[in-house]
PDB file of C-alpha atoms in Angstrom:
ATOM      1  CA  MET A   1      20.612   7.713  -0.255  1.00 30.00           C
ATOM      2  CA  VAL A   2      20.482   4.933  -2.966  1.00 34.00           C
ATOM      3  CA  PRO A   3      17.152   3.512  -3.954  1.00 38.00           C
ATOM      4  CA  ARG A   4      17.506  -0.125  -4.935  1.00 42.00           C
ATOM      5  CA  ASN A   5      15.201  -1.613  -7.386  1.00 47.00           C
ATOM      6  CA  ALA A   6      14.331  -5.198  -7.903  1.00 45.00           C
ATOM      7  CA  VAL A   7      11.493  -7.429  -9.572  1.00 44.00           C
ATOM      8  CA  TRP A   8      10.888 -10.759  -8.612  1.00 45.00           C
ATOM      9  CA  PHE A   9       8.722 -12.978 -10.959  1.00 47.00           C
ATOM     10  CA  TRP A  10       7.158 -16.399 -10.295  1.00 45.00           C
ATOM     11  CA  ARG A  11       9.252 -17.737 -13.032  1.00 47.00           C
ATOM     12  CA  GLY A  12      12.243 -15.505 -12.954  1.00 50.00           C
ATOM     13  CA  GLN A  13      13.863 -12.447 -11.404  1.00 50.00           C
ATOM     14  CA  ASN A  14      15.848  -9.366 -12.210  1.00 52.00           C
ATOM     15  CA  HIS A  15      17.527  -6.569 -10.342  1.00 51.00           C
ATOM     16  CA  TYR A  16      19.364  -3.291 -11.363  1.00 52.00           C
ATOM     17  CA  ASN A  17      20.376  -0.216  -9.813  1.00 53.00           C
ATOM     18  CA  LEU A  18      19.070   3.428 -10.085  1.00 55.00           C
ATOM     19  CA  TRP A  19      21.145   6.733  -9.919  1.00 48.00           C
ATOM     20  CA  ALA A  20      22.027   7.695  -6.401  1.00 47.00           C
ATOM     21  CA  LEU A  21      19.696  10.894  -6.421  1.00 41.00           C
ATOM     22  CA  HIS A  22      16.427   8.987  -7.457  1.00 55.00           C
ATOM     23  CA  THR A  23      13.649   9.028  -4.740  1.00 66.00           C
ATOM     24  CA  PHE A  24      12.430   5.662  -3.316  1.00 71.00           C
ATOM     25  CA  TYR A  25       9.082   6.672  -4.912  1.00 78.00           C
ATOM     26  CA  LYS A  26      10.423   6.767  -8.417  1.00 80.00           C
ATOM     27  CA  ALA A  27      12.413   3.618  -7.761  1.00 78.00           C
ATOM     28  CA  GLU A  28       9.172   1.613  -6.695  1.00 83.00           C
ATOM     29  CA  ALA A  29       7.292   3.091  -9.857  1.00 86.00           C
ATOM     30  CA  GLU A  30      10.000   2.208 -11.980  1.00 84.00           C
ATOM     31  CA  ALA A  31      10.001  -1.398 -10.425  1.00 83.00           C
ATOM     32  CA  LEU A  32       6.375  -1.735 -11.575  1.00 87.00           C
ATOM     33  CA  MET A  33       7.235  -0.308 -14.992  1.00 86.00           C
ATOM     34  CA  GLN A  34       9.909  -3.092 -15.448  1.00 83.00           C
ATOM     35  CA  ALA A  35       7.732  -5.689 -14.325  1.00 84.00           C
ATOM     36  CA  ALA A  36       4.932  -4.540 -16.730  1.00 87.00           C
ATOM     37  CA  SER A  37       7.458  -4.530 -19.731  1.00 84.00           C
ATOM     38  CA  PHE A  38       8.669  -7.968 -18.726  1.00 82.00           C
ATOM     39  CA  VAL A  39       5.129  -9.397 -18.816  1.00 82.00           C
ATOM     40  CA  GLN A  40       4.302  -7.627 -22.028  1.00 81.00           C
ATOM     41  CA  ASP A  41       7.279  -9.116 -23.676  1.00 77.00           C
ATOM     42  CA  SER A  42       6.691 -12.594 -22.193  1.00 75.00           C
ATOM     43  CA  ALA A  43       5.386 -15.564 -24.139  1.00 69.00           C
ATOM     44  CA  ASP A  44       3.808 -16.911 -21.097  1.00 71.00           C
ATOM     45  CA  PRO A  45       0.222 -17.712 -22.114  1.00 71.00           C
ATOM     46  CA  CYS A  46      -1.125 -16.737 -18.450  1.00 76.00           C
ATOM     47  CA  TYR A  47      -4.562 -14.799 -18.521  1.00 79.00           C
ATOM     48  CA  GLN A  48      -4.249 -12.989 -15.291  1.00 81.00           C
ATOM     49  CA  VAL A  49      -1.221 -11.155 -13.857  1.00 84.00           C
ATOM     50  CA  VAL A  50      -1.083  -9.944 -10.246  1.00 81.00           C
ATOM     51  CA  PHE A  51       1.397  -7.114  -9.520  1.00 84.00           C
ATOM     52  CA  LEU A  52       2.399  -7.251  -5.793  1.00 81.00           C
ATOM     53  CA  SER A  53       3.862  -4.017  -4.320  1.00 82.00           C
ATOM     54  CA  ASP A  54       4.607  -2.754  -0.968  1.00 80.00           C
ATOM     55  CA  ALA A  55       4.667   0.950  -2.289  1.00 82.00           C
ATOM     56  CA  LEU A  56       1.294   2.199  -1.273  1.00 85.00           C
ATOM     57  CA  SER A  57       2.136   5.755  -2.281  1.00 86.00           C
ATOM     58  CA  VAL A  58       2.837   4.513  -5.800  1.00 88.00           C
ATOM     59  CA  LEU A  59      -0.424   2.612  -5.965  1.00 88.00           C
ATOM     60  CA  GLN A  60      -2.416   5.535  -4.776  1.00 86.00           C
ATOM     61  CA  ALA A  61      -0.646   7.833  -7.126  1.00 88.00           C
ATOM     62  CA  LEU A  62      -1.572   5.531 -10.048  1.00 87.00           C
ATOM     63  CA  GLU A  63      -5.174   5.557  -9.093  1.00 84.00           C
ATOM     64  CA  ASN A  64      -5.243   9.262  -8.872  1.00 85.00           C
ATOM     65  CA  ASP A  65      -3.820   9.427 -12.415  1.00 86.00           C
ATOM     66  CA  LYS A  66      -0.442  10.790 -11.234  1.00 89.00           C
ATOM     67  CA  LEU A  67       1.794   8.369 -13.196  1.00 90.00           C
ATOM     68  CA  PRO A  68       0.796   8.415 -16.720  1.00 90.00           C
ATOM     69  CA  GLN A  69       3.669   6.551 -18.106  1.00 90.00           C
ATOM     70  CA  LEU A  70       3.091   3.561 -15.677  1.00 90.00           C
ATOM     71  CA  ALA A  71      -0.629   3.686 -16.344  1.00 90.00           C
ATOM     72  CA  LYS A  72       0.002   3.335 -20.086  1.00 90.00           C
ATOM     73  CA  ALA A  73       2.520   0.554 -19.594  1.00 89.00           C
ATOM     74  CA  LEU A  74      -0.239  -1.304 -17.538  1.00 90.00           C
ATOM     75  CA  GLN A  75      -2.728  -0.771 -20.062  1.00 89.00           C
ATOM     76  CA  MET A  76      -0.633  -2.261 -22.671  1.00 89.00           C
ATOM     77  CA  VAL A  77      -0.616  -5.485 -20.465  1.00 87.00           C
ATOM     78  CA  ARG A  78      -4.348  -5.152 -20.037  1.00 87.00           C
ATOM     79  CA  GLN A  79      -4.928  -5.657 -23.879  1.00 86.00           C
ATOM     80  CA  THR A  80      -4.248  -9.378 -23.411  1.00 86.00           C
ATOM     81  CA  ARG A  81      -4.402  -9.941 -19.922  1.00 86.00           C
ATOM     82  CA  ARG A  82      -6.487  -9.236 -16.832  1.00 85.00           C
ATOM     83  CA  VAL A  83      -4.262  -7.140 -14.541  1.00 85.00           C
ATOM     84  CA  VAL A  84      -4.555  -6.832 -10.730  1.00 82.00           C
ATOM     85  CA  LEU A  85      -2.633  -4.545  -8.488  1.00 84.00           C
ATOM     86  CA  GLN A  86      -2.323  -5.556  -4.895  1.00 79.00           C
ATOM     87  CA  TRP A  87      -0.674  -3.777  -1.955  1.00 81.00           C
ATOM     88  CA  ILE A  88       1.315  -6.071   0.515  1.00 74.00           C
ATOM     89  CA  PRO A  89       3.043  -4.967   3.737  1.00 72.00           C
ATOM     90  CA  ALA A  90       6.732  -4.862   3.712  1.00 64.00           C
ATOM     91  CA  HIS A  91       9.120  -7.084   5.784  1.00 51.00           C
ATOM     92  CA  CYS A  92       6.430  -9.429   6.822  1.00 53.00           C
ATOM     93  CA  GLY A  93       7.801 -12.690   5.620  1.00 50.00           C
ATOM     94  CA  ILE A  94       6.147 -12.708   2.278  1.00 50.00           C
ATOM     95  CA  PRO A  95       8.634 -15.010   0.008  1.00 49.00           C
ATOM     96  CA  GLY A  96       8.454 -12.985  -3.202  1.00 50.00           C
ATOM     97  CA  ASN A  97       8.627  -9.528  -1.444  1.00 49.00           C
ATOM     98  CA  GLU A  98      11.512 -10.881   0.857  1.00 49.00           C
ATOM     99  CA  ARG A  99      13.221 -12.235  -2.377  1.00 49.00           C
ATOM    100  CA  ALA A 100      12.798  -8.741  -3.990  1.00 48.00           C
ATOM    101  CA  ASP A 101      14.551  -7.091  -1.127  1.00 51.00           C
ATOM    102  CA  GLU A 102      17.361  -9.427  -1.419  1.00 53.00           C
ATOM    103  CA  LEU A 103      17.737  -8.814  -5.062  1.00 48.00           C
ATOM    104  CA  ALA A 104      17.516  -4.990  -4.568  1.00 48.00           C
ATOM    105  CA  LYS A 105      20.708  -5.166  -1.972  1.00 51.00           C
ATOM    106  CA  GLU A 106      22.350  -6.904  -4.819  1.00 49.00           C
ATOM    107  CA  GLY A 107      21.471  -4.347  -7.244  1.00 46.00           C
ATOM    108  CA  ALA A 108      22.705  -1.471  -5.064  1.00 47.00           C
ATOM    109  CA  VAL A 109      26.460  -2.509  -5.592  1.00 46.00           C
ATOM    110  CA  GLU A 110      26.169  -2.623  -9.432  1.00 47.00           C
ATOM    111  CA  ASP A 111      26.899   0.250 -12.033  1.00 48.00           C
ATOM    112  CA  GLN A 112      24.455   3.114 -12.010  1.00 47.00           C
ATOM    113  CA  PRO A 113      22.790   4.286 -15.208  1.00 48.00           C
ATOM    114  CA  GLU A 114      22.860   7.904 -15.838  1.00 49.00           C
ATOM    115  CA  ASN A 115      19.213   8.846 -15.308  1.00 50.00           C
ATOM    116  CA  SER A 116      17.639  12.280 -14.993  1.00 51.00           C
ATOM    117  CA  VAL A 117      16.462  13.509 -11.625  1.00 53.00           C
ATOM    118  CA  SER A 118      13.768  16.301 -11.672  1.00 58.00           C
ATOM    119  CA  PHE A 119      14.056  19.412  -9.477  1.00 57.00           C
ATOM    120  CA  SER A 120      11.084  18.373  -7.337  1.00 62.00           C
ATOM    121  CA  GLU A 121      12.738  15.115  -6.669  1.00 55.00           C
ATOM    122  CA  GLN A 122      15.961  16.931  -5.498  1.00 58.00           C
ATOM    123  CA  LYS A 123      13.902  19.133  -3.275  1.00 62.00           C
ATOM    124  CA  THR A 124      12.282  15.909  -1.802  1.00 59.00           C
ATOM    125  CA  ILE A 125      15.784  14.404  -1.156  1.00 54.00           C
ATOM    126  CA  ILE A 126      17.143  17.500   0.536  1.00 58.00           C
ATOM    127  CA  LYS A 127      14.124  17.886   2.639  1.00 63.00           C
ATOM    128  CA  ALA A 128      14.349  14.163   3.716  1.00 58.00           C
ATOM    129  CA  LEU A 129      18.109  14.507   4.672  1.00 55.00           C
ATOM    130  CA  MET A 130      17.495  17.624   6.807  1.00 59.00           C
ATOM    131  CA  ARG A 131      14.274  16.347   8.507  1.00 59.00           C
ATOM    132  CA  PRO A 132      14.844  15.210  12.147  1.00 58.00           C
ATOM    133  CA  ARG A 133      14.404  11.543  12.635  1.00 51.00           C
ATOM    134  CA  THR A 134      11.079  10.776  14.236  1.00 51.00           C
ATOM    135  CA  ASN A 135       9.848   7.716  16.182  1.00 52.00           C
ATOM    136  CA  ARG A 136       9.149   4.738  13.965  1.00 59.00           C
ATOM    137  CA  ASP A 137       5.428   4.097  13.380  1.00 71.00           C
ATOM    138  CA  ASP A 138       4.523   1.211  15.709  1.00 82.00           C
ATOM    139  CA  TYR A 139       2.270  -0.155  12.895  1.00 79.00           C
ATOM    140  CA  HIS A 140       5.534  -1.857  11.629  1.00 81.00           C
ATOM    141  CA  THR A 141       5.966  -3.835  14.830  1.00 85.00           C
ATOM    142  CA  MET A 142       2.510  -5.644  14.513  1.00 90.00           C
ATOM    143  CA  SER A 143       1.365  -8.805  12.994  1.00 90.00           C
ATOM    144  CA  ARG A 144       0.715  -9.017   9.226  1.00 86.00           C
ATOM    145  CA  GLU A 145      -2.921  -9.357   9.725  1.00 88.00           C
ATOM    146  CA  GLN A 146      -2.970  -6.313  12.078  1.00 92.00           C
ATOM    147  CA  GLN A 147      -0.933  -4.258   9.601  1.00 89.00           C
ATOM    148  CA  VAL A 148      -3.364  -5.070   6.824  1.00 87.00           C
ATOM    149  CA  ASN A 149      -6.481  -4.169   8.854  1.00 91.00           C
ATOM    150  CA  LEU A 150      -4.875  -0.745   9.796  1.00 92.00           C
ATOM    151  CA  ILE A 151      -3.539   0.147   6.511  1.00 87.00           C
ATOM    152  CA  ARG A 152      -7.079  -0.582   5.067  1.00 89.00           C
ATOM    153  CA  LEU A 153      -8.673   1.691   7.729  1.00 93.00           C
ATOM    154  CA  ARG A 154      -6.158   4.412   7.256  1.00 89.00           C
ATOM    155  CA  THR A 155      -6.194   4.620   3.518  1.00 84.00           C
ATOM    156  CA  GLY A 156     -10.014   4.150   2.918  1.00 86.00           C
ATOM    157  CA  HIS A 157      -9.143   1.270   0.541  1.00 86.00           C
ATOM    158  CA  ASN A 158     -11.143  -1.364   2.351  1.00 89.00           C
ATOM    159  CA  ARG A 159     -14.326  -3.663   2.299  1.00 90.00           C
ATOM    160  CA  LEU A 160     -16.622  -1.319   3.912  1.00 94.00           C
ATOM    161  CA  ASN A 161     -19.510  -0.523   2.078  1.00 94.00           C
ATOM    162  CA  ALA A 162     -18.578   3.195   1.088  1.00 94.00           C
ATOM    163  CA  HIS A 163     -15.442   2.125  -0.736  1.00 88.00           C
ATOM    164  CA  MET A 164     -16.849  -1.184  -2.072  1.00 88.00           C
ATOM    165  CA  ASN A 165     -19.811   0.723  -3.556  1.00 88.00           C
ATOM    166  CA  ARG A 166     -18.265   3.777  -5.032  1.00 87.00           C
ATOM    167  CA  LYS A 167     -14.941   2.162  -6.243  1.00 80.00           C
ATOM    168  CA  PHE A 168     -16.253  -1.366  -7.287  1.00 78.00           C
ATOM    169  CA  LYS A 169     -19.991  -1.223  -7.246  1.00 83.00           C
ATOM    170  CA  LEU A 170     -19.835  -4.494  -5.198  1.00 83.00           C
ATOM    171  CA  ALA A 171     -22.056  -3.119  -2.261  1.00 88.00           C
ATOM    172  CA  PRO A 172     -25.661  -2.176  -3.345  1.00 91.00           C
ATOM    173  CA  SER A 173     -25.270   1.247  -1.203  1.00 94.00           C
ATOM    174  CA  PRO A 174     -22.555   3.112   0.561  1.00 95.00           C
ATOM    175  CA  THR A 175     -24.659   3.443   3.779  1.00 97.00           C
ATOM    176  CA  CYS A 176     -24.065   1.412   6.808  1.00 96.00           C
ATOM    177  CA  ALA A 177     -26.436  -0.973   8.235  1.00 95.00           C
ATOM    178  CA  CYS A 178     -27.427   1.625  10.926  1.00 96.00           C
ATOM    179  CA  GLY A 179     -28.814   3.777   8.097  1.00 96.00           C
ATOM    180  CA  GLN A 180     -27.453   6.860   9.557  1.00 96.00           C
ATOM    181  CA  GLU A 181     -23.972   7.450   7.561  1.00 96.00           C
ATOM    182  CA  ASP A 182     -21.970   5.889   4.867  1.00 97.00           C
ATOM    183  CA  GLN A 183     -19.836   3.058   6.177  1.00 96.00           C
ATOM    184  CA  THR A 184     -16.385   4.479   6.507  1.00 96.00           C
ATOM    185  CA  ALA A 185     -13.562   3.798   8.790  1.00 95.00           C
ATOM    186  CA  GLU A 186     -14.432   6.860  10.719  1.00 95.00           C
ATOM    187  CA  HIS A 187     -18.100   5.971  10.932  1.00 97.00           C
ATOM    188  CA  ILE A 188     -17.428   2.458  12.478  1.00 98.00           C
ATOM    189  CA  LEU A 189     -14.684   3.640  14.785  1.00 98.00           C
ATOM    190  CA  GLN A 190     -16.298   6.676  16.188  1.00 97.00           C
ATOM    191  CA  ARG A 191     -19.963   6.843  15.715  1.00 96.00           C
ATOM    192  CA  CYS A 192     -21.952   3.580  14.437  1.00 97.00           C
ATOM    193  CA  PRO A 193     -24.738   3.054  17.002  1.00 97.00           C
ATOM    194  CA  LEU A 194     -24.644  -0.778  16.139  1.00 97.00           C
ATOM    195  CA  LEU A 195     -21.094  -1.007  17.552  1.00 97.00           C
ATOM    196  CA  ASP A 196     -21.631   1.350  20.640  1.00 97.00           C
ATOM    197  CA  GLU A 197     -21.065  -1.621  23.078  1.00 96.00           C
ATOM    198  CA  GLU A 198     -18.019  -3.154  21.392  1.00 97.00           C
ATOM    199  CA  ARG A 199     -16.638   0.478  21.234  1.00 97.00           C
ATOM    200  CA  LYS A 200     -17.246   1.361  24.813  1.00 97.00           C
ATOM    201  CA  GLU A 201     -15.653  -1.805  25.871  1.00 97.00           C
ATOM    202  CA  VAL A 202     -12.348  -1.137  24.059  1.00 98.00           C
ATOM    203  CA  TRP A 203     -12.364   2.693  24.538  1.00 98.00           C
ATOM    204  CA  PRO A 204     -14.339   3.592  27.896  1.00 96.00           C
ATOM    205  CA  SER A 205     -13.856   7.239  27.420  1.00 95.00           C
ATOM    206  CA  PRO A 206     -13.865   9.254  24.023  1.00 93.00           C
ATOM    207  CA  THR A 207     -10.817   8.683  21.826  1.00 95.00           C
ATOM    208  CA  PRO A 208      -9.841  10.787  18.695  1.00 94.00           C
ATOM    209  CA  LEU A 209      -9.789   8.839  15.275  1.00 93.00           C
ATOM    210  CA  GLN A 210      -6.084  10.013  14.966  1.00 91.00           C
ATOM    211  CA  THR A 211      -5.188   8.103  18.174  1.00 93.00           C
ATOM    212  CA  LYS A 212      -6.950   4.995  17.046  1.00 95.00           C
ATOM    213  CA  LEU A 213      -5.272   4.944  13.607  1.00 92.00           C
ATOM    214  CA  TYR A 214      -1.897   6.392  14.285  1.00 88.00           C
ATOM    215  CA  GLY A 215      -1.249   6.123  18.113  1.00 90.00           C
ATOM    216  CA  SER A 216       0.991   4.054  20.187  1.00 92.00           C
ATOM    217  CA  ARG A 217       1.152   0.321  19.670  1.00 93.00           C
ATOM    218  CA  GLN A 218      -1.014  -0.098  22.639  1.00 95.00           C
ATOM    219  CA  GLU A 219      -3.798   2.029  20.846  1.00 95.00           C
ATOM    220  CA  LEU A 220      -3.240   0.453  17.578  1.00 96.00           C
ATOM    221  CA  GLU A 221      -3.907  -2.955  19.309  1.00 97.00           C
ATOM    222  CA  LYS A 222      -7.172  -1.567  20.756  1.00 97.00           C
ATOM    223  CA  THR A 223      -8.302  -0.848  17.131  1.00 98.00           C
ATOM    224  CA  THR A 224      -7.538  -4.176  15.692  1.00 97.00           C
ATOM    225  CA  THR A 225      -9.148  -5.704  18.731  1.00 97.00           C
ATOM    226  CA  PHE A 226     -12.287  -3.734  18.190  1.00 97.00           C
ATOM    227  CA  ILE A 227     -12.439  -4.877  14.769  1.00 97.00           C
ATOM    228  CA  THR A 228     -12.129  -8.450  15.656  1.00 95.00           C
ATOM    229  CA  SER A 229     -14.715  -8.045  18.479  1.00 94.00           C
ATOM    230  CA  ALA A 230     -17.204  -6.401  16.289  1.00 94.00           C
ATOM    231  CA  GLY A 231     -16.915  -9.259  13.668  1.00 94.00           C
ATOM    232  CA  LEU A 232     -16.047  -6.785  10.888  1.00 93.00           C
ATOM    233  CA  ILE A 233     -14.169  -7.558   7.618  1.00 90.00           C
ATOM    234  CA  VAL A 234     -12.295  -4.565   6.467  1.00 91.00           C
TER     235      VAL A 234
END
């Protein structure tokens, strides 16, 4: 179990190896740390920097103040540049992300630095090794557009009123146009009266939210079809 770490830049690239007992979570966080350090030391006069990462768990942890060192590194960059953090799906043909994967494979065969591993990380590794293999999430077999819509619905980080109002103040109210509830993924998929017709056409019988968001590929395709037919932008 050797997490590989690589960073791809528009004008350069770098790769290196982490100690074999690092978790993938920590490796991805370290990659962002290295990217922030690279930008901070760069003489490039660019005003805006966009960090693209396929590590959703790291971005969520950062948002929840669980990665103080990474937050501090990014704050240093923010002193002179506008910083944007953007999640992207893995293995979907995005050139920079695919190049980073290639570099990571190269980094895996290099000498490994002696980095410390916390007790909690060791427990995570042991549990992962002992856990029975499960079927792969069918989400990974879908198109990039479908994946983006699904991950936004799953995480709540989307362009629906509830998130856009509370997180960015870009919507005047978190409430749905129906006026009954906040416009969340659960509301539009399960209860919004304005979407009853589209919902019944896709799901003639009641279907749990869990099935719509984490079911088989057939179920996931129903969800993306509903989003399209309803004219929703998530």
